[in-house]
Amino acid sequence: MKELRFDDVTVRYGTVRRPFTAVDGVSLVVPAGQVVGLVGESGSGKSTLARAAVGLAPIHSGQILLDGQPVPRRGRVRPLQMVFQDPYSSLDPRMTIGESVAEPIPPGSSRAERREEVARLLALVHLDPSVATALPGRLSGGQRQRVALARALAGQPQVVIADEITSALDVSIQGAVLNLVRELQRELGLSMLFISHNLAVVRYVASHVAVMYEGRIVEQGPVEQVLVDPQHDYTRELLAAVPGNRPTSATPHAPRTRSTS
Amino acid sequence: MSRRWLRVLRTPLGLTTAALVVAVVVLAIVAPVLWSDRAEVYDTDNILAGPSGDHWAGTDGLGRDIFFRALVASRLSLELALAATVIGVLAGLLLGTAPLLLGRRLGRLVTTGVNIAVAFPGLLLALFFAVIFGVGATGAVLAIGFALAPSFARLVQTLVAGVAALDYVSAARVAGVGRVRILLRHVLPNIAEPLVVNATIAGGGALLAFAGLSFLGLGVQQPSYDWGRLLFEGIGMIYVNPAAALAPGIAVLVAGLAFNLFGESVAKGLGVSAVGGVPVPATSSRLTGHAGRRDGTDGSTHMAMAPSDLVLDVVDLRVSFPGPAGPIRPVRGISFSVRHGEALGVVGESGSGKSLTALAVAQLIEEPGRVEADRLEFRGADLRDGPRAHRHLLGTSMAMVFQDPMTSFNPTRRMGSQLAEVAVHHQGMTRRQAMARAVDRLRAVRVPEPERRATQYPHEFSGGMRQRAMIGMGVMGNPSLIIADEPTTALDVTVQQQVLDLLQAIRDEDDVALVLISHDVTVVGEVCDRVLVMYAGRIVEDLPAHQLQGGALHPYTRALVAAVPDMRTDLDQPLAVVPGRPVDPSDVPTGCAFAARCPLADDHCRTVDPPLAPTPTGSQVACWHAGEPLELDEGTGELVEAKS
Ligand SMILES: Nc1ncnc2c1ncn2[C@@H]1O[C@H](COP(=O)(O)OP(=O)(O)O)[C@@H](O)[C@H]1O
Ligand code: SF4
Ligand SMILES: [Mg+2]
């Protein structure tokens, strides 16, 4: 596994006359074999930063480096893979699960090897290898997100970027996906940039956290440090907003119940 | 997919036009083989004759039979129309996919060119090309083909852009798949259906356009003939023999319309299926009482309660939909009540029936859905009388807030007037008063600069702001109950917090009751006084919110609570997971519906459904083994029966 480094990266959208800076001079390191959480409200530039890393957004200035080398943004070999937020739109509805997962497998392997690799990857994310022949329509949201993880791993990535991969899921399924992320990270030693807007989720999977606000990183550091002693106002606001992090409401109304027949 | 096409054939229009298209195609194939001779024969005794037994549509200036000529002409007419359509579709595909293949800068150039061409009237374009390519069949084919191209290019561009924006295309890019391969593997297969449909419609158009060109003398030339040519010749003798023009005219019309309408009905058929095949509701909800009401038998606590204390009182509410194998019952008899100012949470995974419960209460279940209840009272009014009977009450006193506020507003109207409309309608205010109230309400839900915001359109509001405006719409009247269905699920945590705080503030101010639906126990636990946990269309636990952490008794509730990480979650343990899948409402098992996923399930559970029963702690739970010890399996994250 390698270290991913964003070096003063700026991403601009819009026209020449009305440019809009989505990511503004961001420097950030994802150390080899570590999970870095990236938090911030929607529109703060988290996804744009991720998309810039994998070549889906144009870099205006700055560099994105993998162990000191620029990340290849074209071509067949992609050491950076990404998992998307919405498992309902991230799988081609007309391709079988097996075909989707096989897509990033580097060329040069035989049909049988690819099939075997798909089965191995599906087992890795705790799916029955028989789903390989199914279309995504038959799978639940949680299962689809596992497929998306398997597909990302098929590219034999050095670093995986996970963009809000649990926010479209029911909380009861979210837990299972988070468990899987931690397990994969531990077993494969993945380097990972884990994007979320929920600090409790980031605390659970990441060792470091960076807080993004209006295109800039306003605070970063080890998770315990940032959560215990936040420096930036926005970080404090985020902390206060974590569901369950506030005192539960008092109960002025005594519970009133009735039995059903 | 084949099933969806079959559905098209089941509509009268779909079937008729499909049959017509098939007939026209068969005719085009067999007519020249069978009747070429008869169409070419010169009957010199009957020149320019009217219809007769020998010549049904009469003869032309050389004594040839017009009826058979019209039949035989179907081949050439169809061939030419097909050729033109193919040219149009291919050119359209090339231009339409260019932005994807060429990259942004060149693509933009192509798009601009296409946009200019689209603005040109098609017929004008065809005439222009016809002049360029010269008079004759080839020229006409090219002319009509290229005239079709711009609108096809535009269609393809729109479709491609839609698919290319989807994450699976991004994922393929990240996987290093090349542009051409992305186009062939991911994009084209996913836009094929609308393309084929539109090509069929365009084919009908090409047929008509061709007839037009030939009729003008710009298309097919002697001695060949297509319908347009026949029409051209027929018009010349319209006073001698109207049938000479009518026969080819009718042929063109029938064939053109057949393709056109067939395409339209396929489009409509496939489009409808996108919303899940549930028939469009004709009338609004229907509400029927249970046969033989059992008033007074549903618990003495209830009878003792002062009726005025309850805002909402629901006993044995059931919602069902007709299904292929008997009715589907997503809500299977739930009872609860909400008191003045109380905040009641409803949690459960998606599909557990939370939303349907809310919709049933708000009288928003549409046909063919059926709502039944032993009691369904809102502020003392029996809602089973039907929505019409209490429209005014519902309009002013009950507010609904949905997950996606964008779909709840009319995108073409200003926010202020949409809010004001409620007051004009239900409170009889004048426009002016209502507008003032709208601004005041926007201020109440903390929309900054409410006067200016009121003049803006929904899309100018951010997600959180729209959600607040939606709540503002709810409090235009003086609601005594707000039902909010996943109001914050689509929002950021910080915005979510603002919306929850707002709901809280409204409650505090006016003693408004709240039913808050969410799949997130932590959200519900934070805002509500009491929580209902739903599973497979039933309430499985009803408990005070503060008992959620540590005090929950049902294994499902306990797993839900342990599944969500908070700031105190033990980092060395996996999060709890509920194994297996939710219950399919069309196939509810006997016994406890949760048994298949429950660590405590035994044979008794699998045969006898546990009733919702009171517990010593003042809550209610439906479980035979409520509160029995569970522990977390550190390998799988599943809750298992404690061994000790
Ligand atoms: N119009 C409908 N026709 C048939 N089934 C429906 C309809 N609407 C909802 N359902 C089914 O009812 C069940 C409960 O749905 P819902 O109340 O939306 O659950 P929740 O809000 O808890 O996610 C689901 O299985 C859903 O598929
Ligand atoms: S009744 Fe039995 S199966 Fe159902 S939840 Fe309780 S223990 Fe589990
Ligand atoms: Mg719902």
PDB file of N, CA, C and O and ligand atoms in Angstrom, chain B residues 554-555 592 594-595 598 600-601 605 610 623-625, ligand 2:
ATOM      1  N   HIS B 554     -37.157  -5.668  23.035  1.00  0.00           N
ATOM      2  CA  HIS B 554     -37.298  -6.505  21.844  1.00  0.00           C
ATOM      3  C   HIS B 554     -35.935  -6.692  21.169  1.00  0.00           C
ATOM      4  O   HIS B 554     -35.179  -5.729  21.041  1.00  0.00           O
ATOM      5  N   PRO B 555     -35.632  -7.922  20.746  1.00  0.00           N
ATOM      6  CA  PRO B 555     -34.321  -8.151  20.132  1.00  0.00           C
ATOM      7  C   PRO B 555     -34.068  -7.260  18.913  1.00  0.00           C
ATOM      8  O   PRO B 555     -32.936  -6.841  18.684  1.00  0.00           O
ATOM      9  N   CYS B 592     -44.020 -15.265  14.817  1.00  0.00           N
ATOM     10  CA  CYS B 592     -43.372 -13.960  14.915  1.00  0.00           C
ATOM     11  C   CYS B 592     -42.658 -13.660  13.609  1.00  0.00           C
ATOM     12  O   CYS B 592     -41.831 -14.435  13.131  1.00  0.00           O
ATOM     13  N   PHE B 594     -40.340 -11.750  12.972  1.00  0.00           N
ATOM     14  CA  PHE B 594     -38.909 -11.497  13.121  1.00  0.00           C
ATOM     15  C   PHE B 594     -38.130 -12.802  13.330  1.00  0.00           C
ATOM     16  O   PHE B 594     -36.896 -12.802  13.337  1.00  0.00           O
ATOM     17  N   ALA B 595     -38.840 -13.907  13.487  1.00  0.00           N
ATOM     18  CA  ALA B 595     -38.198 -15.149  13.919  1.00  0.00           C
ATOM     19  C   ALA B 595     -36.993 -15.551  13.068  1.00  0.00           C
ATOM     20  O   ALA B 595     -35.965 -15.978  13.599  1.00  0.00           O
ATOM     21  N   CYS B 598     -34.005 -13.717  14.285  1.00  0.00           N
ATOM     22  CA  CYS B 598     -33.914 -13.465  15.723  1.00  0.00           C
ATOM     23  C   CYS B 598     -33.035 -14.489  16.421  1.00  0.00           C
ATOM     24  O   CYS B 598     -33.195 -15.698  16.226  1.00  0.00           O
ATOM     25  N   LEU B 600     -33.127 -15.278  19.482  1.00  0.00           N
ATOM     26  CA  LEU B 600     -33.821 -15.938  20.587  1.00  0.00           C
ATOM     27  C   LEU B 600     -34.965 -16.822  20.107  1.00  0.00           C
ATOM     28  O   LEU B 600     -35.674 -17.421  20.909  1.00  0.00           O
ATOM     29  N   ALA B 601     -35.150 -16.896  18.772  1.00  0.00           N
ATOM     30  CA  ALA B 601     -36.337 -17.579  18.258  1.00  0.00           C
ATOM     31  C   ALA B 601     -36.351 -19.062  18.627  1.00  0.00           C
ATOM     32  O   ALA B 601     -35.331 -19.741  18.602  1.00  0.00           O
ATOM     33  N   CYS B 605     -42.057 -19.338  18.949  1.00  0.00           N
ATOM     34  CA  CYS B 605     -42.034 -18.079  18.187  1.00  0.00           C
ATOM     35  C   CYS B 605     -42.461 -18.306  16.750  1.00  0.00           C
ATOM     36  O   CYS B 605     -43.147 -17.475  16.152  1.00  0.00           O
ATOM     37  N   PRO B 610     -46.438 -13.253  18.706  1.00  0.00           N
ATOM     38  CA  PRO B 610     -46.570 -12.639  20.037  1.00  0.00           C
ATOM     39  C   PRO B 610     -47.388 -11.351  19.977  1.00  0.00           C
ATOM     40  O   PRO B 610     -47.183 -10.545  19.076  1.00  0.00           O
ATOM     41  N   CYS B 623     -43.009  -9.823  22.071  1.00  0.00           N
ATOM     42  CA  CYS B 623     -41.940 -10.810  21.975  1.00  0.00           C
ATOM     43  C   CYS B 623     -42.098 -11.816  23.096  1.00  0.00           C
ATOM     44  O   CYS B 623     -42.370 -11.443  24.234  1.00  0.00           O
ATOM     45  N   TRP B 624     -41.931 -13.091  22.761  1.00  0.00           N
ATOM     46  CA  TRP B 624     -42.060 -14.130  23.788  1.00  0.00           C
ATOM     47  C   TRP B 624     -40.855 -14.142  24.724  1.00  0.00           C
ATOM     48  O   TRP B 624     -40.900 -14.681  25.807  1.00  0.00           O
ATOM     49  N   HIS B 625     -39.748 -13.620  24.268  1.00  0.00           N
ATOM     50  CA  HIS B 625     -38.530 -13.672  25.092  1.00  0.00           C
ATOM     51  C   HIS B 625     -37.999 -12.277  25.343  1.00  0.00           C
ATOM     52  O   HIS B 625     -36.786 -12.043  25.310  1.00  0.00           O
TER      53      HIS B 625
HETATM   54  S1  SF4 C   2     -41.060 -13.620  19.677  1.00  0.00           S
HETATM   55 FE1  SF4 C   2     -39.363 -14.995  19.435  1.00  0.00          FE
HETATM   56  S2  SF4 C   2     -38.709 -14.717  17.348  1.00  0.00           S
HETATM   57 FE2  SF4 C   2     -40.032 -13.000  17.805  1.00  0.00          FE
HETATM   58  S3  SF4 C   2     -38.664 -11.468  18.499  1.00  0.00           S
HETATM   59 FE3  SF4 C   2     -39.274 -12.508  20.327  1.00  0.00          FE
HETATM   60  S4  SF4 C   2     -37.773 -14.080  20.618  1.00  0.00           S
HETATM   61 FE4  SF4 C   2     -37.523 -13.344  18.570  1.00  0.00          FE
END
